[in-house]
Amino acid sequence: MLKKELTFALDYALNKGFQIHPNAFEFLENVDTKKLEKIIKEIVREKTKQKLFQINQDDLEDYFGIKEDKDLQSEYKVLFDPTSKVTSAEGISGYNSLFSSRFKKLKKIISDRPESKMIKSIASIKTAKLDEDVYVCGLVTSRNSQRKVTNLVLEDPSGTVDGIIFDNELQKTADSLLSDQFVMARLGVGKNSGFIIKDLISPDIPDQSSNRSESETFALFLSDLHIGSKYFMEEEFNELVSWLSSPDSVARKVRFVLICGDVVDGVGIYPNQDKELVCKTTDEQLEKLASLIDKIPDYIKIFIMPGNHDPGRRALPQPAIPKKFNSRLWEKDNVVMVGNPAVVSLNGVKVLMYHGQSIDDIVKTTPGLSYDSPTNVMKHLLKARHLSPIYGSQTPIAPEVEDLMVIEEIPDVFHVGHVHRAQLDMYKGILLINSGSWQNQTPFQASVGMVPNPGIALMVNLKTFQVLHQNYNPRLDNILQS
Ligand code: D5M
Ligand code: FE
Ligand code: ZN
């Protein structure tokens, strides 16, 4: 039902012979009701003078002084998108080329370090007589911690080596390594001629300065909307969407919206999901997404990435949500459909977007990590320079010829979702954002004790990297973690 102030304003204009364009109508719905009468009277007076008898959104934006600021920089580039690159080689030979690509790419990354000049192949250190320590590098194939010692097996294309760690601190470093991640090790020979690991060096992120936007343009970071689910916070999300076209001074500067996957809840993703869906088909769910996007001003660019709930390929890397599921999204000029992971540049600021599927496997196998702090997991990914190292666990990984999950480019912002906990942090100058979710706690999450903090919108000033947040969740215990 229309608010009475709005009905009054509309009647006033109609009685004066005016037509009201639907976009003006939507705009007026979001204006403070107390101001409506004054606004409409002034616009009617002004336009009557001009003998123009239609009120449209432009008139209202003129009135509020909130027309698109053309001077605000808003340039984007997609720097990396796996969509056209996925080839999926077959079976065993596919995985062989995947791991060999991973090894090569990461060896190149680590070759900036001085120690890397001394790297030897694993096969060669087994046959040579070693008088001094040597460096090898490889993927972690197993890690085993007993009370006093840790055993680590590394594999390079020439073979595998089994090393023992006695040092307490180094054992902790070893525990923090992710299965199948790349690492460099300093090895010495022990008394019984076994190898002792004396140091472990991850590829990691070098100290660097990050790129900034010249203008104070804002980007809005979102994830895990789960549109179609009974638990999607539709009302709160609509409020956020309306805010984007409101006169608010920050809203006026938002030029980018990044959605980090699980945009819809999907169909048949988990057992008995249909009981928790309000939209029963992916078509219906994506159409609802498209109609929400219709309400966002078209000078705002919206990047949409798939997650594990969205239609299309499930295995990583994921191509963009295919056009056959919703052509309208693909055809909208202000929507950019990207795969998972993707790198986009916003006014020169490089944002690495990744849904975050691998977090599930990592929290299960790495001491000290948990769902409560997704940004700590993100730091591990950056250290390993890989988004989803663990193979053969819950996260499906496709046998690509090239490993597209290696973090080759160093981002300025690392944006992840999936675990439904909004959190911020910094790591080596990189802004870490887990953008949380817009889905209330599901019965499954409650059963495993996962407590999401949904309904928090995170906005980053791309010039200063200052982060603002708005909590649309009415629950008082729902707070942003940092
Ligand atoms: O996942 C939201 C979060 O819930 C994510 O951290 C994984 C976790 N989750 C969801 N389903 C399962 C099952 N079946 N087992 C273990 N953990 C799960 P989302 O991708 O939004 O479903
Ligand atoms: Fe999700
Ligand atoms: Zn997810």
Coordinates of N, CA and C in Angstrom, one line a residue, residues 11-181:
D11 N -1.1 12.7 -6.3 CA -2.4 13.3 -6.6 C -2.3 14.8 -7.0
Y12 N -1.4 15.4 -6.2 CA -1.2 16.8 -6.4 C -0.7 17.1 -7.8
A13 N 0.3 16.3 -8.2 CA 0.9 16.4 -9.5 C 0.0 16.0 -10.6
L14 N -0.8 15.0 -10.4 CA -1.7 14.5 -11.5 C -2.8 15.5 -11.7
N15 N -3.3 16.1 -10.6 CA -4.3 17.1 -10.7 C -3.9 18.4 -11.5
K16 N -2.6 18.6 -11.4 CA -2.0 19.7 -12.2 C -1.7 19.3 -13.6
G17 N -2.1 18.2 -14.0 CA -2.0 17.7 -15.4 C -0.6 17.1 -15.7
F18 N 0.1 16.6 -14.7 CA 1.4 16.0 -14.8 C 1.3 14.5 -15.0
Q19 N 2.3 14.0 -15.7 CA 2.5 12.5 -15.7 C 3.7 12.2 -14.9
I20 N 3.7 11.1 -14.3 CA 4.9 10.7 -13.5 C 5.5 9.4 -14.0
H21 N 6.8 9.6 -14.4 CA 7.5 8.4 -15.0 C 7.7 7.4 -13.9
P22 N 7.6 6.1 -14.3 CA 7.8 5.0 -13.3 C 9.1 5.1 -12.5
N23 N 10.2 5.6 -13.2 CA 11.5 5.7 -12.4 C 11.4 6.8 -11.4
A24 N 10.6 7.9 -11.7 CA 10.5 8.9 -10.7 C 9.7 8.4 -9.5
F25 N 8.7 7.6 -9.9 CA 7.8 7.0 -8.8 C 8.7 6.2 -7.8
E26 N 9.5 5.3 -8.4 CA 10.4 4.5 -7.5 C 11.3 5.4 -6.7
F27 N 11.8 6.4 -7.3 CA 12.6 7.4 -6.5 C 11.9 8.0 -5.3
L28 N 10.6 8.4 -5.6 CA 9.8 9.1 -4.6 C 9.5 8.1 -3.5
E29 N 9.4 6.9 -3.8 CA 9.1 5.9 -2.7 C 10.2 5.9 -1.6
N30 N 11.4 6.3 -2.1 CA 12.5 6.2 -1.1 C 12.9 7.6 -0.5
V31 N 12.1 8.6 -0.8 CA 12.3 9.9 -0.2 C 11.6 10.0 1.1
D32 N 12.3 10.8 2.0 CA 11.7 11.0 3.3 C 10.3 11.6 3.2
T33 N 9.3 10.9 3.7 CA 7.9 11.3 3.5 C 7.6 12.7 3.9
K34 N 8.3 13.2 4.9 CA 8.0 14.5 5.4 C 8.3 15.6 4.4
K35 N 9.2 15.2 3.5 CA 9.7 16.2 2.5 C 8.9 16.2 1.2
L36 N 8.1 15.1 1.1 CA 7.5 14.9 -0.3 C 6.6 16.0 -0.8
E37 N 5.8 16.6 0.1 CA 4.9 17.6 -0.3 C 5.6 18.8 -0.9
K38 N 6.6 19.3 -0.1 CA 7.4 20.4 -0.5 C 8.1 20.2 -1.9
I39 N 8.7 19.0 -2.0 CA 9.5 18.6 -3.2 C 8.5 18.7 -4.4
I40 N 7.4 18.0 -4.3 CA 6.5 17.9 -5.5 C 6.0 19.2 -5.9
K41 N 5.7 20.1 -4.9 CA 5.1 21.4 -5.2 C 6.1 22.2 -6.0
E42 N 7.4 22.2 -5.5 CA 8.4 23.0 -6.1 C 8.7 22.5 -7.6
I43 N 8.8 21.2 -7.7 CA 9.0 20.7 -9.1 C 7.9 21.0 -10.0
V44 N 6.7 20.9 -9.6 CA 5.5 21.2 -10.4 C 5.5 22.6 -10.8
R45 N 5.9 23.5 -9.9 CA 5.9 24.9 -10.2 C 7.0 25.2 -11.3
E46 N 8.1 24.6 -11.1 CA 9.2 24.8 -12.0 C 8.9 24.3 -13.4
K47 N 8.4 23.1 -13.5 CA 8.2 22.5 -14.8 C 6.9 23.1 -15.5
T48 N 6.0 23.7 -14.7 CA 4.9 24.3 -15.3 C 5.4 25.6 -16.1
K49 N 6.4 26.2 -15.4 CA 7.0 27.4 -16.1 C 7.6 27.0 -17.4
Q50 N 8.2 25.8 -17.4 CA 8.9 25.3 -18.6 C 7.9 24.7 -19.6
K51 N 6.7 24.6 -19.2 CA 5.6 23.9 -20.0 C 6.0 22.4 -20.3
L52 N 6.6 21.8 -19.4 CA 6.9 20.3 -19.5 C 6.1 19.6 -18.4
F53 N 5.3 18.7 -18.9 CA 4.3 18.2 -17.9 C 4.6 16.7 -17.5
Q54 N 5.9 16.4 -17.6 CA 6.2 15.0 -17.0 C 7.3 15.1 -16.0
I55 N 7.1 14.4 -14.9 CA 8.1 14.4 -13.9 C 8.9 13.0 -14.0
N56 N 10.2 13.1 -14.2 CA 11.0 11.9 -14.3 C 12.1 11.9 -13.3
Q57 N 12.9 10.9 -13.3 CA 13.9 10.7 -12.3 C 14.9 11.9 -12.4
D58 N 15.2 12.3 -13.6 CA 16.2 13.4 -13.8 C 15.8 14.6 -13.0
D59 N 14.5 15.0 -13.0 CA 14.0 16.1 -12.3 C 14.3 16.0 -10.8
L60 N 14.0 14.8 -10.3 CA 14.3 14.6 -8.9 C 15.7 14.7 -8.5
E61 N 16.5 14.1 -9.4 CA 18.0 14.1 -9.2 C 18.5 15.6 -9.2
D62 N 18.0 16.3 -10.2 CA 18.3 17.8 -10.3 C 18.0 18.4 -8.9
Y63 N 16.8 18.1 -8.5 CA 16.3 18.8 -7.3 C 17.2 18.5 -6.1
F64 N 17.6 17.2 -6.0 CA 18.5 16.8 -4.9 C 20.0 17.2 -5.1
G65 N 20.2 17.6 -6.3 CA 21.7 17.8 -6.6 C 22.4 16.5 -6.7
I66 N 21.8 15.4 -7.0 CA 22.5 14.1 -7.0 C 22.6 13.5 -8.3
K67 N 22.7 14.3 -9.3 CA 22.9 13.7 -10.7 C 24.2 13.0 -10.7
E68 N 24.4 12.0 -11.6 CA 25.6 11.3 -11.6 C 26.8 12.3 -11.8
D69 N 27.8 12.2 -10.9 CA 28.9 13.0 -11.0 C 29.9 12.5 -12.0
K70 N 29.9 13.1 -13.2 CA 30.7 12.6 -14.3 C 32.2 12.7 -14.0
D71 N 32.6 13.5 -13.1 CA 34.0 13.7 -12.8 C 34.5 12.6 -11.9
L72 N 33.6 11.8 -11.3 CA 34.1 10.7 -10.4 C 34.6 9.6 -11.3
Q73 N 35.9 9.3 -11.1 CA 36.5 8.3 -12.0 C 35.8 6.9 -11.8
S74 N 35.4 6.2 -12.8 CA 34.9 4.9 -12.7 C 35.3 4.0 -13.9
E75 N 36.5 3.6 -13.9 CA 37.0 2.8 -15.0 C 37.3 1.4 -14.5
Y76 N 36.9 0.4 -15.3 CA 37.2 -0.9 -14.8 C 37.8 -1.7 -16.0
K77 N 38.6 -2.7 -15.6 CA 39.1 -3.7 -16.6 C 39.0 -5.1 -15.9
V78 N 38.7 -6.1 -16.7 CA 38.8 -7.4 -16.2 C 40.2 -7.9 -16.5
L79 N 41.0 -8.1 -15.5 CA 42.4 -8.5 -15.7 C 42.6 -10.0 -15.8
F80 N 41.7 -10.7 -15.2 CA 41.8 -12.2 -15.3 C 40.4 -12.8 -15.1
D81 N 40.0 -13.7 -16.0 CA 38.7 -14.3 -15.9 C 38.9 -15.7 -16.5
P82 N 38.6 -16.8 -15.8 CA 38.9 -18.1 -16.3 C 37.8 -18.6 -17.3
T83 N 36.8 -17.8 -17.5 CA 35.6 -18.3 -18.3 C 36.0 -18.9 -19.7
S84 N 36.9 -18.1 -20.4 CA 37.2 -18.6 -21.7 C 38.5 -19.5 -21.7
K85 N 39.0 -19.7 -20.5 CA 40.3 -20.4 -20.4 C 40.1 -21.9 -20.0
V86 N 38.9 -22.2 -19.4 CA 38.8 -23.5 -18.9 C 38.7 -24.5 -20.1
T87 N 39.5 -25.5 -19.9 CA 39.6 -26.5 -21.0 C 39.3 -27.9 -20.5
S88 N 39.6 -28.1 -19.2 CA 39.4 -29.4 -18.6 C 40.1 -30.6 -19.4
A89 N 41.3 -30.8 -19.1 CA 42.0 -32.0 -19.6 C 41.3 -33.2 -18.9
E90 N 41.7 -34.4 -19.4 CA 41.0 -35.6 -18.8 C 41.8 -36.3 -17.8
G91 N 41.1 -36.8 -16.8 CA 41.6 -37.8 -15.8 C 43.1 -37.5 -15.3
I92 N 43.8 -38.6 -15.2 CA 45.1 -38.6 -14.6 C 46.1 -37.7 -15.3
S93 N 46.1 -37.7 -16.6 CA 47.0 -36.9 -17.3 C 46.7 -35.4 -17.1
G94 N 45.4 -35.1 -17.0 CA 45.0 -33.8 -16.7 C 45.5 -33.3 -15.4
Y95 N 45.4 -34.2 -14.3 CA 45.9 -33.7 -13.0 C 47.4 -33.6 -13.0
N96 N 48.1 -34.5 -13.8 CA 49.5 -34.4 -13.9 C 49.9 -33.0 -14.5
S97 N 49.2 -32.6 -15.5 CA 49.6 -31.3 -16.1 C 49.2 -30.1 -15.1
L98 N 48.1 -30.3 -14.4 CA 47.7 -29.3 -13.4 C 48.7 -29.1 -12.4
F99 N 49.2 -30.2 -11.8 CA 50.2 -30.1 -10.7 C 51.6 -29.6 -11.3
S100 N 51.9 -30.0 -12.5 CA 53.1 -29.5 -13.1 C 53.1 -28.0 -13.4
S101 N 51.9 -27.6 -13.8 CA 51.7 -26.1 -14.0 C 51.8 -25.4 -12.7
R102 N 51.2 -25.9 -11.6 CA 51.3 -25.3 -10.3 C 52.7 -25.2 -9.9
F103 N 53.5 -26.3 -10.0 CA 54.9 -26.3 -9.6 C 55.7 -25.2 -10.4
K104 N 55.5 -25.2 -11.7 CA 56.2 -24.2 -12.5 C 55.9 -22.8 -12.2
K105 N 54.7 -22.5 -12.1 CA 54.3 -21.1 -11.8 C 54.8 -20.6 -10.4
L106 N 54.7 -21.5 -9.4 CA 55.2 -21.1 -8.1 C 56.7 -21.1 -8.0
K107 N 57.3 -21.9 -8.7 CA 58.8 -21.9 -8.7 C 59.3 -20.6 -9.3
K108 N 58.6 -20.1 -10.3 CA 58.9 -18.8 -10.9 C 58.7 -17.7 -9.9
I109 N 57.6 -17.8 -9.2 CA 57.3 -16.8 -8.2 C 58.4 -16.7 -7.1
I110 N 58.8 -17.9 -6.7 CA 59.8 -18.0 -5.6 C 61.2 -17.7 -6.1
S111 N 61.4 -17.7 -7.4 CA 62.7 -17.5 -7.9 C 63.2 -16.0 -7.7
D112 N 62.4 -15.1 -7.2 CA 62.8 -13.8 -6.8 C 63.7 -13.8 -5.6
R113 N 63.5 -14.9 -4.8 CA 64.3 -14.9 -3.5 C 65.7 -15.4 -3.8
P114 N 66.7 -14.9 -3.0 CA 68.1 -15.2 -3.2 C 68.4 -16.7 -3.0
E115 N 67.7 -17.3 -2.1 CA 68.0 -18.8 -1.8 C 67.6 -19.6 -3.0
S116 N 66.7 -19.1 -3.9 CA 66.3 -20.0 -4.9 C 67.3 -20.3 -6.0
K117 N 68.4 -19.5 -5.9 CA 69.5 -19.8 -6.9 C 70.1 -21.2 -6.5
M118 N 69.9 -21.6 -5.3 CA 70.5 -22.9 -4.9 C 69.6 -24.1 -4.9
I119 N 68.4 -23.9 -5.5 CA 67.4 -25.0 -5.5 C 67.9 -26.1 -6.4
K120 N 67.8 -27.3 -5.8 CA 68.2 -28.5 -6.5 C 67.0 -29.4 -6.7
S121 N 67.0 -30.3 -7.7 CA 65.9 -31.1 -7.8 C 65.9 -32.2 -6.8
I122 N 64.8 -32.7 -6.4 CA 64.7 -33.7 -5.3 C 65.5 -35.0 -5.7
A123 N 65.4 -35.4 -7.0 CA 66.1 -36.6 -7.4 C 67.6 -36.4 -7.2
S124 N 68.1 -35.2 -7.5 CA 69.6 -35.0 -7.5 C 70.2 -35.0 -6.1
I125 N 69.4 -34.6 -5.1 CA 70.0 -34.6 -3.7 C 70.0 -36.0 -3.1
K126 N 69.2 -36.9 -3.7 CA 69.2 -38.2 -3.2 C 70.4 -39.0 -3.6
T127 N 71.0 -38.7 -4.7 CA 72.2 -39.4 -5.2 C 73.5 -38.8 -4.9
A128 N 73.4 -37.4 -4.7 CA 74.7 -36.7 -4.4 C 75.1 -36.9 -3.0
K129 N 76.4 -36.7 -2.7 CA 76.9 -36.7 -1.3 C 76.8 -35.2 -0.8
L130 N 76.0 -35.0 0.2 CA 75.8 -33.6 0.6 C 76.7 -33.2 1.8
D131 N 77.5 -32.2 1.5 CA 78.4 -31.7 2.6 C 77.7 -30.5 3.3
E132 N 76.9 -29.8 2.6 CA 76.2 -28.7 3.2 C 74.7 -28.7 2.9
D133 N 74.0 -27.8 3.5 CA 72.6 -27.8 3.4 C 72.2 -27.4 1.9
V134 N 71.1 -27.9 1.5 CA 70.6 -27.7 0.1 C 69.1 -27.2 0.2
Y135 N 68.7 -26.5 -0.9 CA 67.3 -26.1 -1.0 C 66.6 -26.9 -2.0
V136 N 65.4 -27.4 -1.7 CA 64.5 -28.0 -2.7 C 63.2 -27.3 -2.6
C137 N 62.4 -27.5 -3.6 CA 61.0 -27.0 -3.5 C 60.1 -28.1 -4.0
G138 N 58.9 -28.0 -3.5 CA 57.9 -29.0 -4.0 C 56.5 -28.8 -3.4
L139 N 55.6 -29.6 -3.8 CA 54.3 -29.5 -3.2 C 54.2 -30.5 -2.0
V140 N 53.5 -30.0 -1.0 CA 53.4 -30.8 0.3 C 52.5 -32.0 0.0
T141 N 53.0 -33.2 0.0 CA 52.1 -34.3 -0.2 C 51.6 -35.0 1.1
S142 N 52.4 -34.9 2.1 CA 51.9 -35.3 3.4 C 52.6 -34.6 4.6
R143 N 51.8 -34.5 5.7 CA 52.3 -33.8 6.8 C 51.9 -34.5 8.0
N144 N 52.8 -34.9 8.9 CA 52.4 -35.8 10.0 C 53.1 -35.3 11.3
S145 N 52.3 -34.9 12.3 CA 52.9 -34.4 13.5 C 52.8 -35.4 14.6
Q146 N 53.9 -35.9 15.1 CA 53.9 -36.7 16.3 C 54.3 -35.7 17.5
R147 N 54.4 -36.2 18.7 CA 54.6 -35.3 19.8 C 55.9 -34.5 19.6
K148 N 57.0 -35.1 19.3 CA 58.2 -34.3 19.2 C 58.7 -34.0 17.8
V149 N 58.3 -34.7 16.8 CA 58.8 -34.5 15.5 C 57.6 -34.4 14.5
T150 N 57.9 -33.6 13.4 CA 57.0 -33.5 12.3 C 57.6 -34.1 11.1
N151 N 56.9 -34.8 10.4 CA 57.3 -35.4 9.1 C 56.7 -34.7 7.9
L152 N 57.5 -34.4 7.0 CA 56.9 -33.7 5.8 C 57.4 -34.3 4.5
V153 N 56.5 -34.6 3.6 CA 56.9 -35.2 2.4 C 56.6 -34.1 1.3
L154 N 57.7 -33.8 0.5 CA 57.6 -32.9 -0.6 C 57.8 -33.6 -1.9
E155 N 57.1 -33.1 -2.9 CA 57.2 -33.7 -4.3 C 57.5 -32.6 -5.3
D156 N 58.5 -32.9 -6.1 CA 58.7 -32.0 -7.3 C 58.7 -33.0 -8.5
P157 N 58.8 -32.4 -9.7 CA 58.6 -33.3 -10.9 C 59.6 -34.5 -11.0
S158 N 60.7 -34.4 -10.2 CA 61.7 -35.4 -10.2 C 61.5 -36.5 -9.2
G159 N 60.7 -36.3 -8.2 CA 60.5 -37.3 -7.1 C 60.0 -36.7 -5.8
T160 N 60.1 -37.5 -4.8 CA 59.6 -37.1 -3.5 C 60.7 -37.2 -2.4
V161 N 60.6 -36.4 -1.4 CA 61.6 -36.4 -0.3 C 60.9 -36.3 1.0
D162 N 61.3 -37.2 2.0 CA 60.7 -37.2 3.3 C 61.7 -36.5 4.2
G163 N 61.2 -35.5 4.9 CA 62.1 -34.7 5.8 C 61.5 -34.7 7.2
I164 N 62.4 -34.6 8.2 CA 62.0 -34.6 9.6 C 62.3 -33.2 10.2
I165 N 61.3 -32.7 11.0 CA 61.5 -31.4 11.7 C 61.6 -31.6 13.2
F166 N 62.6 -31.1 13.8 CA 62.8 -31.2 15.2 C 62.4 -29.9 15.9
D167 N 62.8 -28.8 15.2 CA 62.7 -27.5 15.8 C 61.2 -27.2 16.1
N168 N 60.9 -26.6 17.3 CA 59.6 -26.4 17.7 C 58.9 -25.3 16.8
E169 N 59.5 -24.2 16.6 CA 59.0 -23.1 15.8 C 58.7 -23.6 14.4
L170 N 59.7 -24.3 13.8 CA 59.5 -24.8 12.5 C 58.4 -25.8 12.3
Q171 N 58.2 -26.6 13.4 CA 57.0 -27.5 13.4 C 55.7 -26.7 13.3
K172 N 55.7 -25.6 13.9 CA 54.4 -24.7 13.8 C 54.3 -24.2 12.4
T173 N 55.4 -23.8 11.8 CA 55.3 -23.4 10.4 C 54.8 -24.5 9.5
A174 N 55.4 -25.7 9.8 CA 54.9 -26.9 9.0 C 53.5 -27.1 9.1
D175 N 53.0 -27.0 10.4 CA 51.5 -27.2 10.6 C 50.7 -26.3 9.9
S176 N 51.2 -25.1 9.6 CA 50.4 -24.1 8.9 C 50.4 -24.2 7.4
L177 N 51.3 -25.2 6.9 CA 51.3 -25.4 5.5 C 50.0 -26.1 5.1
L178 N 49.5 -25.8 3.9 CA 48.3 -26.5 3.4 C 48.7 -27.7 2.5
S179 N 48.0 -28.7 2.6 CA 48.2 -29.9 1.8 C 48.3 -29.5 0.3
D180 N 49.2 -30.0 -0.4 CA 49.4 -29.7 -1.9 C 49.9 -28.3 -2.2
Q181 N 50.2 -27.5 -1.1 CA 50.8 -26.2 -1.4 C 52.2 -26.3 -1.8

